[in-house]
Coordinates of C-alpha atoms in Angstrom, one line a residue:
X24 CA 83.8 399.0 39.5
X25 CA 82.4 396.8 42.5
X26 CA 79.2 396.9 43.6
X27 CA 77.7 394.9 46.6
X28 CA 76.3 391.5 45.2
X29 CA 73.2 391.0 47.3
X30 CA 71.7 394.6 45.8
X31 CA 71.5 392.6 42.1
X32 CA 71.9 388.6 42.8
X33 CA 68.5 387.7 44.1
X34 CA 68.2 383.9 43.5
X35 CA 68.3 383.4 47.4
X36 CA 65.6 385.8 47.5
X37 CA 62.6 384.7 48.3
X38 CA 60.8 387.3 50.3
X39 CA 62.0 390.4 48.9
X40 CA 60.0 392.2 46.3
X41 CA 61.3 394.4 43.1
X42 CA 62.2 397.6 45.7
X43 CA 65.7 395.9 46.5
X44 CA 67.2 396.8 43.1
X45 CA 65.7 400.6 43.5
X46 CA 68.5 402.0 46.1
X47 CA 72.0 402.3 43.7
X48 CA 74.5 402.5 46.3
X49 CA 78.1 403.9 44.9
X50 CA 80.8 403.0 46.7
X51 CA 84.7 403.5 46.6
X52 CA 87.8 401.6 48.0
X53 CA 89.9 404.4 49.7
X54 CA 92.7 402.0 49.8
X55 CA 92.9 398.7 47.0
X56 CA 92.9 396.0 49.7
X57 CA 89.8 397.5 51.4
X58 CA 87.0 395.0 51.5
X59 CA 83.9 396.0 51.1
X60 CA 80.7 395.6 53.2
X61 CA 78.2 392.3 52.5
X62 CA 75.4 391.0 53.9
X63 CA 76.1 386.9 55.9
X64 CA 72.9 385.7 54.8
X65 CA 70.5 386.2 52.4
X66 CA 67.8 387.5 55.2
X67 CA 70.5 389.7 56.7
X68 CA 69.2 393.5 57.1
X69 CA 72.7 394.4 57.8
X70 CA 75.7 395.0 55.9
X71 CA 78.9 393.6 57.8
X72 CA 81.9 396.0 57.3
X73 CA 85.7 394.4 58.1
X74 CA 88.8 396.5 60.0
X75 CA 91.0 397.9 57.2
X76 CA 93.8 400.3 59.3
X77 CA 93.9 402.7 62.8
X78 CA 92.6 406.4 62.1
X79 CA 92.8 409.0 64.5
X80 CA 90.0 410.0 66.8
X81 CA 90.3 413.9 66.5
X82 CA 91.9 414.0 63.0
X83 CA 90.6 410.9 61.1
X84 CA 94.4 410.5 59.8
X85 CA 95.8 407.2 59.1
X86 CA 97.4 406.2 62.3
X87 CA 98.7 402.7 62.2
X88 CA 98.5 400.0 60.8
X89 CA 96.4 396.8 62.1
X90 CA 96.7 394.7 64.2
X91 CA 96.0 397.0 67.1
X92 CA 95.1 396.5 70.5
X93 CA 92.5 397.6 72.6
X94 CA 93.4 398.0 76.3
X95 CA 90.0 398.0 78.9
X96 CA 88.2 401.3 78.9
X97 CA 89.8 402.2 76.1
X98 CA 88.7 402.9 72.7
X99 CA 90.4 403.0 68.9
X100 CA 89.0 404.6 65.8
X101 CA 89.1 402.1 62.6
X102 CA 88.9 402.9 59.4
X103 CA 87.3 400.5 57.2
X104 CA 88.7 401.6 54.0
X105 CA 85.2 402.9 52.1
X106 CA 83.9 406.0 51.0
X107 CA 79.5 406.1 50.6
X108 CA 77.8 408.0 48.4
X109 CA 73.9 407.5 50.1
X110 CA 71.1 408.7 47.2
X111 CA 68.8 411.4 49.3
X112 CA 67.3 410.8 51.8
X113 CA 68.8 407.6 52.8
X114 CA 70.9 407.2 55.9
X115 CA 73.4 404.8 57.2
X116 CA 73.5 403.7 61.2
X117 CA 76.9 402.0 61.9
X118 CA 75.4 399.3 64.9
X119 CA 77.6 396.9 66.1
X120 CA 78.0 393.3 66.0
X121 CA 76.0 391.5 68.9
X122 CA 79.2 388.7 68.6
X123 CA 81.7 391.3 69.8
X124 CA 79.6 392.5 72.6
X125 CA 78.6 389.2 73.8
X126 CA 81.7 387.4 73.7
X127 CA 84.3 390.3 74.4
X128 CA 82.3 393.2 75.5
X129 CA 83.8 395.7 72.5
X130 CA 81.3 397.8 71.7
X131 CA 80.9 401.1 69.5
X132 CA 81.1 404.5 71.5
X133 CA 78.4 406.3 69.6
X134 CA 76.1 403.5 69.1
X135 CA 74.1 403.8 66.3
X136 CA 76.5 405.9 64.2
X137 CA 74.9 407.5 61.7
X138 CA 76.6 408.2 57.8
X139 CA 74.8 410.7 56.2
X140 CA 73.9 411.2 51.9
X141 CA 76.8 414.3 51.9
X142 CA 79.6 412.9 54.2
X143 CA 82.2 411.6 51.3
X144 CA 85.0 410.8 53.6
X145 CA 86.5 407.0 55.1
X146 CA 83.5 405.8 57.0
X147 CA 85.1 404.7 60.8
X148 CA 84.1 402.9 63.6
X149 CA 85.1 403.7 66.8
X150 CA 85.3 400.6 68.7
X151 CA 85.5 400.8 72.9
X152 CA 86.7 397.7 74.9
X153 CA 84.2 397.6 78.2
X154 CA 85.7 394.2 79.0
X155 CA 88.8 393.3 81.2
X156 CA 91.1 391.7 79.1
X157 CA 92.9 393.6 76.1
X158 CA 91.1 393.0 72.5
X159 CA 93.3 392.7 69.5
X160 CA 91.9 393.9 66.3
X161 CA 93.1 391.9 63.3
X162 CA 93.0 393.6 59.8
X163 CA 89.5 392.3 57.9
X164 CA 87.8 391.6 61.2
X165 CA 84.2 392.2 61.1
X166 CA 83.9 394.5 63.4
X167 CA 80.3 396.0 63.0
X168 CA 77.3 396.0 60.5
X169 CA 75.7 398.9 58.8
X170 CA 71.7 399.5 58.1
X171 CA 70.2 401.4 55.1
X172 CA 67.1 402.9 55.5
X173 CA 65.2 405.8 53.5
X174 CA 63.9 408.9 56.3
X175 CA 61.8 411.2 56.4
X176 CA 62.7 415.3 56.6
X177 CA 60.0 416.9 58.8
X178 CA 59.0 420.7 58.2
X179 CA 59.6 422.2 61.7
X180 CA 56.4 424.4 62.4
X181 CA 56.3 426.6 65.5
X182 CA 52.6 426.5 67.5
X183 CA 51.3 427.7 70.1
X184 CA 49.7 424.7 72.1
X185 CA 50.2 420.8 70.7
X186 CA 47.9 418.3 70.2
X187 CA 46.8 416.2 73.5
X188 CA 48.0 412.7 74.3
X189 CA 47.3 410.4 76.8
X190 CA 51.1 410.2 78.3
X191 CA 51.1 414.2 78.3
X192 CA 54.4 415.4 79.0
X193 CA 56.1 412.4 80.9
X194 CA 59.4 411.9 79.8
X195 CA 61.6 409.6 81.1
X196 CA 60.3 406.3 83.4
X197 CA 56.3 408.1 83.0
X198 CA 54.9 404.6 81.9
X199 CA 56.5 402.7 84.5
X200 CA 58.2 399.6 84.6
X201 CA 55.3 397.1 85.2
X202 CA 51.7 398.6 84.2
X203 CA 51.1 399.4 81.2
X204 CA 48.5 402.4 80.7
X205 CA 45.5 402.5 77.9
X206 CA 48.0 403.1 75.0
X207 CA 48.1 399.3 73.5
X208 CA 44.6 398.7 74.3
X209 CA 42.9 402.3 73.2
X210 CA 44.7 401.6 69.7
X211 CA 43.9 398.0 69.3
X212 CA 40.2 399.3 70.0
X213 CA 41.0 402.0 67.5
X214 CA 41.8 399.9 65.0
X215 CA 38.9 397.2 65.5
X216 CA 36.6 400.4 65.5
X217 CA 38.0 401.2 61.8
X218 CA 38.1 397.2 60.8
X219 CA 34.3 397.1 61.6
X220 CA 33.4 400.3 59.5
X221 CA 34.8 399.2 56.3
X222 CA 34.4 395.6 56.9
X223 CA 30.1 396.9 56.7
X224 CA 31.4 398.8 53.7
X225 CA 32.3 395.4 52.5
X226 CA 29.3 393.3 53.1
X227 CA 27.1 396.2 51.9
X228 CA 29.3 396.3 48.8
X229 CA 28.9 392.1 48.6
X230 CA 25.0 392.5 48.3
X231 CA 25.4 393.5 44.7
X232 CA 26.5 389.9 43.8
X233 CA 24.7 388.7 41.1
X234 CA 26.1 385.0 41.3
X235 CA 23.7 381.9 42.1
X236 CA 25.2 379.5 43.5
X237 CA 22.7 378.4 46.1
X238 CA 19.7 380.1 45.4
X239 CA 16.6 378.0 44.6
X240 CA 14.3 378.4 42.0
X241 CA 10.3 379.0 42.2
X242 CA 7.7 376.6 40.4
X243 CA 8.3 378.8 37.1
X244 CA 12.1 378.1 36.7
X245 CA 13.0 381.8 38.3
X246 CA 15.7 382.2 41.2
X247 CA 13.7 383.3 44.0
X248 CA 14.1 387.2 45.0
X249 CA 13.0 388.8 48.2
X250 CA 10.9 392.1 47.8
X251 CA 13.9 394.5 47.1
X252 CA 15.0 392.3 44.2
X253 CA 17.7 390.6 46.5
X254 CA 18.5 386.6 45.5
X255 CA 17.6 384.8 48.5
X256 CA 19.6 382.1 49.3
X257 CA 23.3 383.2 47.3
X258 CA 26.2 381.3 48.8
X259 CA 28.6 383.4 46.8
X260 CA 28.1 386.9 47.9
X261 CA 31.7 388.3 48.1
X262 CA 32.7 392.1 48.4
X263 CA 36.4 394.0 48.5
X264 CA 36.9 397.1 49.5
X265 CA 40.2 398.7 49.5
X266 CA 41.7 401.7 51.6
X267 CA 44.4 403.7 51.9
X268 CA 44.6 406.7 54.2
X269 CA 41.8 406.0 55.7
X270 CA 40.3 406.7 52.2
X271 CA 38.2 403.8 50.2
X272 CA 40.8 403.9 46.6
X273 CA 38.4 401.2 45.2
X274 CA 35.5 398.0 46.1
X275 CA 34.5 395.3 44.3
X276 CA 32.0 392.5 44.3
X277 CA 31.6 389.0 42.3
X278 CA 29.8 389.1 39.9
X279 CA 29.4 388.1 35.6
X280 CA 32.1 390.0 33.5
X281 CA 31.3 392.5 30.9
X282 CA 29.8 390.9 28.0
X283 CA 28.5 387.7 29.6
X284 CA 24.9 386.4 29.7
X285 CA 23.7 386.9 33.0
X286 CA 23.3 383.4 34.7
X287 CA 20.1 384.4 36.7
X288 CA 18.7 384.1 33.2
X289 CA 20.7 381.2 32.1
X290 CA 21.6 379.7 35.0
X291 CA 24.9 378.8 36.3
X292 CA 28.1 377.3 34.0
X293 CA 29.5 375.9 37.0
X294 CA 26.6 374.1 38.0
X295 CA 25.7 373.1 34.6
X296 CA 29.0 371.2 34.2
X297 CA 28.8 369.8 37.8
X298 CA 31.9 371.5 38.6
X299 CA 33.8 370.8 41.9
X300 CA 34.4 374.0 44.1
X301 CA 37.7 375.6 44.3
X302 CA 38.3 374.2 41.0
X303 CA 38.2 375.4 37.3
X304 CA 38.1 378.8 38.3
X305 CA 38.4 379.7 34.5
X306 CA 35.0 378.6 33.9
X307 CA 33.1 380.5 35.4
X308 CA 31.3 383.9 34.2
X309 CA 31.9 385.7 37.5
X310 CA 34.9 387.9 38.3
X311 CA 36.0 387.4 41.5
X312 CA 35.5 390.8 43.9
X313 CA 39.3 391.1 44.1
X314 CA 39.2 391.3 40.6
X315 CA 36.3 393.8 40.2
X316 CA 38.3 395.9 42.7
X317 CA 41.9 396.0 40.3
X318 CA 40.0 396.2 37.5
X319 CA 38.1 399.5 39.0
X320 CA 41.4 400.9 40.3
X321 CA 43.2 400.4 37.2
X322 CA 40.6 402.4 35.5
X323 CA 40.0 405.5 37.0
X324 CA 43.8 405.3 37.5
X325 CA 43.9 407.3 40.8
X326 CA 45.8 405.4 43.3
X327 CA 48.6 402.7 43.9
X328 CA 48.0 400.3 46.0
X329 CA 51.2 400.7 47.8
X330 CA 50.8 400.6 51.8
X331 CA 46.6 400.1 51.3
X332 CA 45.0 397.7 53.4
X333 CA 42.5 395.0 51.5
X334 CA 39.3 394.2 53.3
X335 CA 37.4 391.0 52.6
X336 CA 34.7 389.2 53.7
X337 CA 35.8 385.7 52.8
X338 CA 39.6 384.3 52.4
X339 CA 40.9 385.0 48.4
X340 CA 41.4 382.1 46.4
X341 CA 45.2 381.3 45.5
X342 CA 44.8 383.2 42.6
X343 CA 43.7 386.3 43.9
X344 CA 46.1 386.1 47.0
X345 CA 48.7 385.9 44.1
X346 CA 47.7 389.2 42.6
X347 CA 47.5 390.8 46.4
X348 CA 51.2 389.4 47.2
X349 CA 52.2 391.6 44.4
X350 CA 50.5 394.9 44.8
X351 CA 52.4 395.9 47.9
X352 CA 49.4 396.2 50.4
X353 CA 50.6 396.2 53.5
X354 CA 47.5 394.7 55.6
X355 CA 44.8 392.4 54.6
X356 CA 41.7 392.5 57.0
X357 CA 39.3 389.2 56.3
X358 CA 35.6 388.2 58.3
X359 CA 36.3 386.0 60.8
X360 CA 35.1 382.3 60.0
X361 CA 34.0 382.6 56.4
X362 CA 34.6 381.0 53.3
X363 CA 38.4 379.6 54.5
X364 CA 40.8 379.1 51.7
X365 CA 44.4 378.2 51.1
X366 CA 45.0 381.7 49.6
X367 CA 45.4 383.3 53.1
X368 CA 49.0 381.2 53.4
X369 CA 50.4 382.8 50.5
X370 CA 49.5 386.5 51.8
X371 CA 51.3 385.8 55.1
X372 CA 54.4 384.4 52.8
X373 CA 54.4 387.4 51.1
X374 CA 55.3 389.1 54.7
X375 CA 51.4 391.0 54.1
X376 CA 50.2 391.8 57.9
X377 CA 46.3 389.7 58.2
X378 CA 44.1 390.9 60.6
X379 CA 40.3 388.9 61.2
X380 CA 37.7 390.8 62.4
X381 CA 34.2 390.0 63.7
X382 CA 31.4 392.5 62.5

């Protein structure tokens, strides 16, 4: 049995995650010399499929045999020699190669093409010459690409009135060809409105640091405290919060692990061993906010972290931007200006949307 190499070789892979080996796509050769379908790079999203013989149109019966040529304005339907069987509720659009179109104007007539999970027949692909000169098709020509993606199956519900937009009911042309109405701008608002909330959410959580770095000590050895109890001075206050569905799925702040002797009454390891910032993270009593958060989330067990967006009020470290990178949030949202780190690189590597925002 052949399978298609890119779904399980993943030593060029450097930005995909685990999913890719999720989706078992079966396949079958209608015909022994049939080639099937690969990707042409390792960053490819499509799946190029090659010309294996001439179907009919109305019938899908073998026709001929390739080559075959298309004459201008008119169209052939080719078989390309495999059979899908899509796992539910994955799709298939057949698009066609921007190469063909650019150089010889052949195009595909139903543009996307779409294979669904229970069609088990020869997938085809009905090519249409819009140039002027004929267009020969040569047996194991690449003649278009094919995209996977998963969808989603809607429960139709019939209402009396719908929900109020903006646009209304303009169809066709409504937004014009040169202004552009409050749609972009209402929702970047939108979504600065929501950043601000939680991003308070954050700093409120930050106030229950306990670290102290930076805070100054009276004439009786003490770290100084306001009136609430507060530390004055902390240069470590750090808080996570992290939301999914517009729903806060766990928060975290830095402070001394479980166990550990408080350093407001022993005073600080780091300092005590003079040690440089950024460095020897290990010792130091203090779990980082990030941390806190997992660690909370892992324990009540009542959420993945799949599609949630991180908020932070200072850049992660490398080793918390690590453990982001591999919990499949989708949007990390840091203070603008505070506490810069190198960690923030690896997120965007990781293909993790960052957004800064200004409380």
């Amino acid at each position: 049995m052949t399978i298609f190499p890119h779904l399980v070789n993943l030593k060029y892979n450097l930005v995909f995650d685990i999913k890719e080996k999720e989706v078992n796509l079966k396949v079958k050769r209608v015909r022994p010399d049939a080639k099937i379908p690969e990707r042409a790079s390792n960053l490819a999203v499509g799946y190029d499929v090659y010309a294996s013989i001439v179907l009919n149109k109305f019938t899908k019966a073998v026709e001929g045999e390739l080559p075959v040529t298309i004459q201008p304005g008119k169209s052939v339907l080719i078989g390309i020699g495999i059979q899908f069987a899509l796992p539910w509720p994955n799709q298939c659009e057949v698009r066609p190669r921007s190469g063909l179109a650019s150089q010889y104007d052949v195009e595909l007539s139903n543009s996307p093409g779409t294979i669904d999970p229970d069609f088990r027949g020869e997938a085809g692909v009905l090519l249409r010459n819009r140039g002027d000169k004929p267009f020969v098709v040569e047996k194991d020509m690449r003649i278009a690409q094919l995209v996977f993606s998963e969808v989603s199956i809607p429960v139709i519900e019939e209402v009396e009135e719908l929900p109020e937009t903006v646009r209304g009911a303009g169809g066709f042309g409504s937004t014009g060809l040169f202004g552009i109405k409050e749609g972009t701008e209402a929702y970047r608002l939108e979504i600065e409105k929501i950043d601000r909330y939680y991003m308070k959410i954050v700093l409120a959580t930050a106030e229950r640091s306990n670290c102290v770095r930076g805070v100054e000590k009276d004439g009786d050895d003490h770290y100084k405290r306001d009136g609430k109890g507060n530390l004055i001075g902390q240069t470590r206050r750090f808080g996570c919060v992290i939301v999914k569905g517009d729903n806060i799925i766990s928060q975290g702040y830095n402070a001394q692990h479980k166990g550990s002797p408080l350093c407001s009454e022993v005073g600080c390891l780091r300092e005590a061993e003079n040690i440089l910032s950024g460095t020897k993270l290990e010792r130091c009593r203090a779990v980082h906010a990030e941390w806190w958060a997992f660690a909370n989330l892992m324990v009540s067990g009542s959420c993945s972290t799949k599609g949630a967006t991180i908020y932070l009020n200072a850049e992660p470290c490398e080793i918390c931007a690590k453990l982001i990178a591999q919990l499949e949030i989708e949007t990390m949202v840091l203070l603008e200006d505070i506490y810069p780190t190198s960690g923030t690189d690896i997120i965007k590597k990781a293909g993790i949307n960052v957004r800064y925002i200004k409380t």
